[in-house]
Short mmCIF file of C-alpha atoms and ligand atoms in Angstrom, two decimals:
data_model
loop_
_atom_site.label_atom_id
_atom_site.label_comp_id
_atom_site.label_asym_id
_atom_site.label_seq_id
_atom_site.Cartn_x
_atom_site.Cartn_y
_atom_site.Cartn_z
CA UNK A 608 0.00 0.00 0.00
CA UNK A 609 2.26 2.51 0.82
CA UNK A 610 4.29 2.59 -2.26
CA UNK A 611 1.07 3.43 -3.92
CA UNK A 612 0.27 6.02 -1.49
CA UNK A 613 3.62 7.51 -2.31
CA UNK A 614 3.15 7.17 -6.16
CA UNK A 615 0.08 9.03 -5.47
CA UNK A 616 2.31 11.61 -3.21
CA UNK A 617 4.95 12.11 -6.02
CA UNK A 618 2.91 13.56 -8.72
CA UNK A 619 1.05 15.52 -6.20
CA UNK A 620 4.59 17.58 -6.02
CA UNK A 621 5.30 17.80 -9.66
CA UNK A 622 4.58 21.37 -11.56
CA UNK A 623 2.35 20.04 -14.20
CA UNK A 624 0.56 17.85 -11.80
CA UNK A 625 -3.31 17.83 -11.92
CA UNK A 626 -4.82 17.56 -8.54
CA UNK A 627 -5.99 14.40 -7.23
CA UNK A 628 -9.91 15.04 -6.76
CA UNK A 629 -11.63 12.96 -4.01
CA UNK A 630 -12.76 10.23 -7.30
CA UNK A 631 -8.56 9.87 -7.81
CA UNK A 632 -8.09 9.68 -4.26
CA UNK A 633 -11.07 6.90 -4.05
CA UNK A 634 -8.97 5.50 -6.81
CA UNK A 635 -5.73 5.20 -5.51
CA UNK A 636 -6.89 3.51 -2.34
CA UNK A 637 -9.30 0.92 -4.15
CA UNK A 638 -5.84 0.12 -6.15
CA UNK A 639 -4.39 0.04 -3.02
CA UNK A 640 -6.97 -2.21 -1.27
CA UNK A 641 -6.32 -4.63 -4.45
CA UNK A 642 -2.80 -4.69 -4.14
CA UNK A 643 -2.00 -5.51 -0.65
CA UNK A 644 -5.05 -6.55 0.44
CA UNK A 645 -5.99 -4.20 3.33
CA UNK A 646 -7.95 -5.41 7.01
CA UNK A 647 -11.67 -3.91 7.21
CA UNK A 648 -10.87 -0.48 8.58
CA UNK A 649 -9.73 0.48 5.60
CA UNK A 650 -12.37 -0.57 3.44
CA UNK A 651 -14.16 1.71 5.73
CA UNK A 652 -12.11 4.62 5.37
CA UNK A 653 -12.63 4.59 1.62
CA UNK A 654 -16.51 4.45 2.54
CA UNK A 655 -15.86 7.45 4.52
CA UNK A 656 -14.07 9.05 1.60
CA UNK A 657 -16.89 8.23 -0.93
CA UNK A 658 -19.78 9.75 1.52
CA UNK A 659 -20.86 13.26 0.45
CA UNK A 660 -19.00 16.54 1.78
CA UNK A 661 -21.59 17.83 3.64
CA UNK A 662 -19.82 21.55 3.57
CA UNK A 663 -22.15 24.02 2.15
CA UNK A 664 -21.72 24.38 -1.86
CA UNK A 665 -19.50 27.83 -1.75
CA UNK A 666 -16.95 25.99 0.19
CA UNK A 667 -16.79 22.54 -2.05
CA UNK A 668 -16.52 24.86 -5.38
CA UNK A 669 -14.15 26.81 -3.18
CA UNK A 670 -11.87 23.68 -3.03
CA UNK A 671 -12.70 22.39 -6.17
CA UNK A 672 -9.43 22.76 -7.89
CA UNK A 673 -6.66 23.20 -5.64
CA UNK A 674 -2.95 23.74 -6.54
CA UNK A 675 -0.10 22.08 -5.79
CA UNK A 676 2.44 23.43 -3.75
CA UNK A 677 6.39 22.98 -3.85
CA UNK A 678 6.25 22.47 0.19
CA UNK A 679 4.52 19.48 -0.15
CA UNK A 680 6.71 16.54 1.31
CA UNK A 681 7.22 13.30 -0.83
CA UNK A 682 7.07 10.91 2.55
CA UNK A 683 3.73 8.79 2.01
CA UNK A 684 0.16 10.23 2.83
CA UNK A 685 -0.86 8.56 6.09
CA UNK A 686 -4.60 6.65 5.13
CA UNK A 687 -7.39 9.02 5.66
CA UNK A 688 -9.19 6.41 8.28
CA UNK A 689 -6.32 7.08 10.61
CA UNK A 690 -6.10 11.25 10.10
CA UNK A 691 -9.59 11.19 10.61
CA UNK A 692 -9.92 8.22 12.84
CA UNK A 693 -6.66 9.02 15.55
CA UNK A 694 -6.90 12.61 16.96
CA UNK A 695 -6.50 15.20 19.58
CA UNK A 696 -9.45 17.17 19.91
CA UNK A 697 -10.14 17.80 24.00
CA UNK A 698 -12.75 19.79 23.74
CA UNK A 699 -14.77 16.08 22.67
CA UNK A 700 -12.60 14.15 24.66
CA UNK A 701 -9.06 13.17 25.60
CA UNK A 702 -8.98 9.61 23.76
CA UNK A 703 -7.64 9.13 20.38
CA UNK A 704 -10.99 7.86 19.23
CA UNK A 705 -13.05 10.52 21.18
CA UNK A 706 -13.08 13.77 18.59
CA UNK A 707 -14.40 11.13 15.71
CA UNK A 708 -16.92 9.75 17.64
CA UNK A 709 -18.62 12.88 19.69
CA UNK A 710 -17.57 15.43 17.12
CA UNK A 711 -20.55 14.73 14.96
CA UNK A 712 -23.22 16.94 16.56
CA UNK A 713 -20.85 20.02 16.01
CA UNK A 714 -22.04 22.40 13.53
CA UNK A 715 -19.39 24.45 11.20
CA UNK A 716 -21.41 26.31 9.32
CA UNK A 717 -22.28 29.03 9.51
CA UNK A 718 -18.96 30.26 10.16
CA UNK A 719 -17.39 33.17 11.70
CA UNK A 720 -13.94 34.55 12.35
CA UNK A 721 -13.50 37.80 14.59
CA UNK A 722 -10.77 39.94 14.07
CA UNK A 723 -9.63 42.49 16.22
CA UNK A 724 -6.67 44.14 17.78
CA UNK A 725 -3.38 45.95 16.21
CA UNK A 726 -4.93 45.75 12.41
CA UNK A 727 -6.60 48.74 10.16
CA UNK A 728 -9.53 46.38 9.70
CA UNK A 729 -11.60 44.57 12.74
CA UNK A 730 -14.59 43.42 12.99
CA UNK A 731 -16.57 39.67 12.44
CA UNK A 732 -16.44 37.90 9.07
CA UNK A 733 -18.42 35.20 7.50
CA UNK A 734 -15.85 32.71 6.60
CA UNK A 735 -17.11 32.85 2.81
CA UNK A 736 -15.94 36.00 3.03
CA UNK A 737 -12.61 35.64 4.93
CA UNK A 738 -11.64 32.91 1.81
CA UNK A 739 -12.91 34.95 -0.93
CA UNK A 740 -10.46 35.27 -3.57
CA UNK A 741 -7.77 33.30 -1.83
CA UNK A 742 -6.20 30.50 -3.99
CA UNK A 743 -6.58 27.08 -2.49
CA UNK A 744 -3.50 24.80 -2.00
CA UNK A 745 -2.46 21.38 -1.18
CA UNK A 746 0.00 20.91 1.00
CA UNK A 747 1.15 17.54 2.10
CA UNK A 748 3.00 18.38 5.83
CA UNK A 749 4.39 15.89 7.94
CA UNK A 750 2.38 16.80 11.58
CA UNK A 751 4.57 15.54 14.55
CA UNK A 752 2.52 15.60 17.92
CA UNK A 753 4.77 16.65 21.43
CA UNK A 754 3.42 12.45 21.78
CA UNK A 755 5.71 11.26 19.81
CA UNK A 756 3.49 10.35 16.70
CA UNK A 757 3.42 11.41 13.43
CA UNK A 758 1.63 11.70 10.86
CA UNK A 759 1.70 13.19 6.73
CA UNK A 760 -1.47 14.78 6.06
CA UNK A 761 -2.53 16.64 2.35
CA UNK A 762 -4.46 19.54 3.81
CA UNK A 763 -6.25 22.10 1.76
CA UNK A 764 -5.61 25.89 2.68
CA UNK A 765 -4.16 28.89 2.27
CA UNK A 766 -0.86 30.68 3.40
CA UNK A 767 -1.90 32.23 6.85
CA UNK A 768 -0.29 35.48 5.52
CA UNK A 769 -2.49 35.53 2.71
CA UNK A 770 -5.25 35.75 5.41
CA UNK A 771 -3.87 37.97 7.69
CA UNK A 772 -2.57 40.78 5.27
CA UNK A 773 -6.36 41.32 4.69
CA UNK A 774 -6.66 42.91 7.46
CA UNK A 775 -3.37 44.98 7.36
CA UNK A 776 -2.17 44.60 10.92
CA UNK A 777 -0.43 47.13 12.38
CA UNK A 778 3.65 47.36 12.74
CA UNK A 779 2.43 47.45 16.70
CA UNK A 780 1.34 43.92 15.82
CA UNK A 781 4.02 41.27 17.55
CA UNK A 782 1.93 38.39 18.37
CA UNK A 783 -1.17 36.81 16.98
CA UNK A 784 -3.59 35.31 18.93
CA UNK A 785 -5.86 32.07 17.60
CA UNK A 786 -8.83 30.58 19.73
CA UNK A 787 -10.93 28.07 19.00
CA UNK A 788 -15.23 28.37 19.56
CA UNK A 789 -16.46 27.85 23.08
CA UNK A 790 -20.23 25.67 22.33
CA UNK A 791 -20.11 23.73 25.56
CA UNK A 792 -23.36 22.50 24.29
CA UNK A 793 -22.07 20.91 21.18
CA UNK A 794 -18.43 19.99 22.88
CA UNK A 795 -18.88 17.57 25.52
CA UNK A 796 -15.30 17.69 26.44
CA UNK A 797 -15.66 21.99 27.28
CA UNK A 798 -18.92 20.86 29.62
CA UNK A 799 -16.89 17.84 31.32
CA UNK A 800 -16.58 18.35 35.12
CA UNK A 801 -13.05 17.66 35.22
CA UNK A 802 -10.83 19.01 32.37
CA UNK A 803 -6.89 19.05 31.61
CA UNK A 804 -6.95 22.55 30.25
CA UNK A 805 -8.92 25.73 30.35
CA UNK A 806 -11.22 26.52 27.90
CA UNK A 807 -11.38 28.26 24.88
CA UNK A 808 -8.13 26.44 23.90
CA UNK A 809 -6.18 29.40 22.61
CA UNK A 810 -2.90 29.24 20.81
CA UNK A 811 0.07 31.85 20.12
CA UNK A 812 2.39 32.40 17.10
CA UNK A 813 4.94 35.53 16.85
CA UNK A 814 3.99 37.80 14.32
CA UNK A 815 7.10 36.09 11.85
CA UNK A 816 5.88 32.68 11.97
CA UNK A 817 2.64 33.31 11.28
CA UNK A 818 3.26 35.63 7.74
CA UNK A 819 5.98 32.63 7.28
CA UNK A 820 4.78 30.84 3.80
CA UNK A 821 4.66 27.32 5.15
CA UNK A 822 2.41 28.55 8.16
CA UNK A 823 -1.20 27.35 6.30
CA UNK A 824 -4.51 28.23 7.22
CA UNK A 825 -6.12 24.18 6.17
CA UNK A 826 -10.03 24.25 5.28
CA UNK A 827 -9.99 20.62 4.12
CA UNK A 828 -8.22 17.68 3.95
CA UNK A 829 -7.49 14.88 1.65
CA UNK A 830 -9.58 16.97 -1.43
CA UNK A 831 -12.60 17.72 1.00
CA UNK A 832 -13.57 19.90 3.92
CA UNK A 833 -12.24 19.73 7.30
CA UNK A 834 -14.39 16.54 9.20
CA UNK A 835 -15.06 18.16 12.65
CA UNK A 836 -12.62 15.97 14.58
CA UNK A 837 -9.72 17.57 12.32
CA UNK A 838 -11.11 20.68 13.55
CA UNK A 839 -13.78 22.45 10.87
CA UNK A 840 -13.85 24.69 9.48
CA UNK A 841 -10.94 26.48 10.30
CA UNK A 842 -7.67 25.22 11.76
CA UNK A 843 -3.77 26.39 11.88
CA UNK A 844 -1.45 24.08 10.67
CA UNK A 845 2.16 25.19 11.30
CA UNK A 846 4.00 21.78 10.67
CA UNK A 847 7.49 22.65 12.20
CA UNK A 848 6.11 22.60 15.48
CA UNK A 849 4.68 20.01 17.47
CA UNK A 850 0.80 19.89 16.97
CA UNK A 851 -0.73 21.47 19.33
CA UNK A 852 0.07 24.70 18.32
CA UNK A 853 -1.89 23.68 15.05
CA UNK A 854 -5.13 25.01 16.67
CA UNK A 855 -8.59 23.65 15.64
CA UNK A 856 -12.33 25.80 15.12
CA UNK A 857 -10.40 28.83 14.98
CA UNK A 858 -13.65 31.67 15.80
CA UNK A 859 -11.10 34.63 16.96
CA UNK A 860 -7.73 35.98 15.39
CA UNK A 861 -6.00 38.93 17.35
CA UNK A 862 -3.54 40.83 16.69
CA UNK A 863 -1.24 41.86 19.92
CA UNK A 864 2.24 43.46 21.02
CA UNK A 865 2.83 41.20 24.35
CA UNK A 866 2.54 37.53 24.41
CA UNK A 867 -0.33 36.05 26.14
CA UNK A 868 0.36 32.37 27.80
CA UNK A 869 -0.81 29.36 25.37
CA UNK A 870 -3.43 26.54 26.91
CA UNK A 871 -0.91 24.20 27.17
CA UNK A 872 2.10 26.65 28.88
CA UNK A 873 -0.67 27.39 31.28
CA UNK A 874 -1.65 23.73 31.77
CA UNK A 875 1.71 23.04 32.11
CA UNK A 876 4.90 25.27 31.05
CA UNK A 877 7.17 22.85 32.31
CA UNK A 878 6.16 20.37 29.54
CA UNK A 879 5.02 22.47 26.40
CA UNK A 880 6.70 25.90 25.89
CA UNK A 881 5.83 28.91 23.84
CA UNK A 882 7.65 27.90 20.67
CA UNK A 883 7.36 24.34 20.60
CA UNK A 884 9.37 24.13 17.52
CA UNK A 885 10.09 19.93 16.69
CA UNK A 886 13.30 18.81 18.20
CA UNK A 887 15.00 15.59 18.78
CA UNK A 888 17.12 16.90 21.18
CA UNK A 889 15.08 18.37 23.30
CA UNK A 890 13.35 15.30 25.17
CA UNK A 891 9.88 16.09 26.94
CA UNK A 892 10.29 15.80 30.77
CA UNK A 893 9.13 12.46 30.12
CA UNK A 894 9.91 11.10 27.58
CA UNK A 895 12.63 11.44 24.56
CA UNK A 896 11.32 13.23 21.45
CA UNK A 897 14.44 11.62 19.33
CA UNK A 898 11.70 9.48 17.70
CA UNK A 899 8.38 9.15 16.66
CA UNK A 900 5.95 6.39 15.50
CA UNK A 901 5.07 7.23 12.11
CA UNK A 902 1.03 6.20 11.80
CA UNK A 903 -0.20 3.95 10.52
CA UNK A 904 2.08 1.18 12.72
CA UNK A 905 1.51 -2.44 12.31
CA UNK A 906 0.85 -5.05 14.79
CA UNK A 907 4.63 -6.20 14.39
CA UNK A 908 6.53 -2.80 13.71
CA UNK A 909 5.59 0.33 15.47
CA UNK A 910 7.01 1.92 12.68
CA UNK A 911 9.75 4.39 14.96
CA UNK A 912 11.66 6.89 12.25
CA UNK A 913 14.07 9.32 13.37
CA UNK A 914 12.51 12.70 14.32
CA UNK A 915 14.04 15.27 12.40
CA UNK A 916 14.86 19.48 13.55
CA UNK A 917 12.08 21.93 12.75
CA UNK A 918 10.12 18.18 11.79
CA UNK A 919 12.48 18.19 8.52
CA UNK A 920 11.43 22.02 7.78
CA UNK A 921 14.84 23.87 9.07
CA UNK A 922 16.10 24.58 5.35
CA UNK A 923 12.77 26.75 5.50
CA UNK A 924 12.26 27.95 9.38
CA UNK A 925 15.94 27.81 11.50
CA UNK A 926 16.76 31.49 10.17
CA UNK A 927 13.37 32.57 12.07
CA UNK A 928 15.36 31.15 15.57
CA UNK A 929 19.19 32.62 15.02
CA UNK A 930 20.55 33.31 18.30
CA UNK A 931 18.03 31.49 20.56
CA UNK A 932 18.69 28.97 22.68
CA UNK A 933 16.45 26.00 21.54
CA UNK A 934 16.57 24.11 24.80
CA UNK A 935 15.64 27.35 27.10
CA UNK A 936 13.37 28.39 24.53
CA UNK A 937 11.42 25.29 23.66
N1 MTE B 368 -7.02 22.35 18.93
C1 MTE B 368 -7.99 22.38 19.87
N2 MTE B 368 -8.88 23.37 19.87
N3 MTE B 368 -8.09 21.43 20.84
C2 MTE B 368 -7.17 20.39 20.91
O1 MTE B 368 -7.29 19.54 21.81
N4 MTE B 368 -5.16 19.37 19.94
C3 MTE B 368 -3.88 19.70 19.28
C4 MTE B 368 -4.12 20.31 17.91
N5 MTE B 368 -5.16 21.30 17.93
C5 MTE B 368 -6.14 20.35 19.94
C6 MTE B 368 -6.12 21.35 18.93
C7 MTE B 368 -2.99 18.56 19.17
S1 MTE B 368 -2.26 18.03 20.62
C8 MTE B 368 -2.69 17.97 17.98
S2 MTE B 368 -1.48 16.78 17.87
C9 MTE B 368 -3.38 18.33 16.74
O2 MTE B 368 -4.45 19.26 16.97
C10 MTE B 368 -3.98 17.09 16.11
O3 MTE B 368 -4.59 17.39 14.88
P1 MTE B 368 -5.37 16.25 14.10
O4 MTE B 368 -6.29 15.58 15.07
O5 MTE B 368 -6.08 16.90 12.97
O6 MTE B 368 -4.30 15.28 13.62
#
């Protein structure tokens, strides 16, 4: 299977390259299915794939015809049962299988995004409107989670600066600020008695990582819109760090000039810093982050790979850190 997947992967990257559509994708994994003969859960995931986007029609024209990008990685796509099936999603629950399974009463649309802060223009957005005119891309990112998993995902997007320029922030502008809907109503894990973190979840980048070009704004994945576990319709994907700064249901942008604390430093600063940038020699408190189990693993092999600096992005991101410490600053 996976040297399929990475045929698949290959001529995603190349210039003249016409983009897989969800019937290619469907495709590529029935070949797959033939070839290697896969266990039920992926004959599932396929079915998953086949089911109709239920986004509302501006958004599937939207990402109707997507381009390729020259970030894209050549590492083979991980299946879509597992980047849809395997996530971290608290606010419906802390297991793996939890955001799949009580994420489906969550409605994305309508969709807003409020921007305020150090910009010319503020105010709330329908996300129609926040897209508008933006060119869609596919990106295929390798997403490496402080948990020592990894995944490569092709999102659909466009270049967070693309976004943000729209609404001309202001040189006063140092940080922005991301946070993701409060509906305790539709998000079990935001009404639980006992939670982990505070909500809204809220997430930080510095004002130079977020206009960086391979910081995307994803609206789908895999030639479709974002399921809700992967965090619809709206979620940060900034693959050089660890993901959980790749915030999910992203209602509120801000621009700011001092740097508020992230859910997860206040949770726990100890164990997830500021930058969170991917680094094998920085080990967690507990536990080393020179590795990672590259999903999907196999009852025999867990499938461990080398983690790589910046996740394999430092050509591209280690000028943004020259002169910081990486291991006071992680
Ligand atoms: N965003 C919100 N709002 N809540 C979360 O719990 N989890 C983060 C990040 N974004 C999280 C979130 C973590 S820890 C990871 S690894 C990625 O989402 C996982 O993204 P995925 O489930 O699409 O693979």
């Amino acid at each position: 299977m996976n040297a399929q997947l990475k045929k698949i992967t290959e001529a995603a990257v190349t210039p003249e390259n016409v983009y897989l559509n969800r019937r290619q994708y469907l495709k590529a994994m029935a070949l797959s299915l033939g070839a290697a003969s896969m266990p039920g859960a992926a004959v599932q995931a396929s079915d998953d794939l086949a089911q109709e986007d239920a986004a509302p029609l501006w958004m599937k024209q939207h990402l109707a015809a997507p381009i390729a990008s020259r970030y894209s990685t050549k590492d083979a796509m991980t299946p879509y049962e597992y980047v849809t099936g395997y996530n971290n999603f608290y606010e419906f629950g802390t297991d793996k299988s939890d955001p799949k399974e009580y994420g489906q009463d969550f409605e994305p649309h309508p969709w807003s995004v409020t921007v305020s802060g150090a910009a010319e223009k503020t105010g709330t957005f329908g996300l129609e409107d926040v897209l508008k005119g933006l060119s869609i891309e596919e990106r295929i990112y390798r997403l490496r989670c402080v948990e020592a998993w990894s995944m490569v995902i092709p999102w659909l997007g466009v270049p967070l600066s693309s976004m943000l320029k729209r609404y001309r922030p202001l040189s006063s502008a140092k940080f922005v600020v991301f946070e993701t809907v409060y509906r305790p109503e539709q998000m079990p894990g935001q009404r639980a008695f006992f939670n982990a973190i505070d909500y809204p979840y809220i997430e930080v980048l510095r004002m130079d990582e977020a206009m960086h070009p391979l910081t995307l704004m994803a609206v789908g994945v895999y030639g479709r819109s974002l399921p809700n576990q992967n965090g619809a319709p709206l979620r940060l994907v900034v693959p050089w760090k660890y993901g959980f700064k790749s915030i999910k249901s992203i209602q509120k942008i801000s621009f700011v000039d001092q740097r508020p604390k992230t859910t997860w430093e206040r949770a726990n600063p100890r164990e997830y810093g500021f930058y969170a940038n991917v680094n094998p020699n920085v080990s967690h408190p507990r536990w080393s982050q020179a590795q990672e189990r590259r999903l999907p693993g196999s009852l025999f092999s867990a499938n461990r790979i080398p983690t790589m600096i910046f996740n394999g992005y430092a050509e591209e991101v280690a000028g943004l850190y020259q002169g910081l410490d990486l291991s006071v600053h992680y």
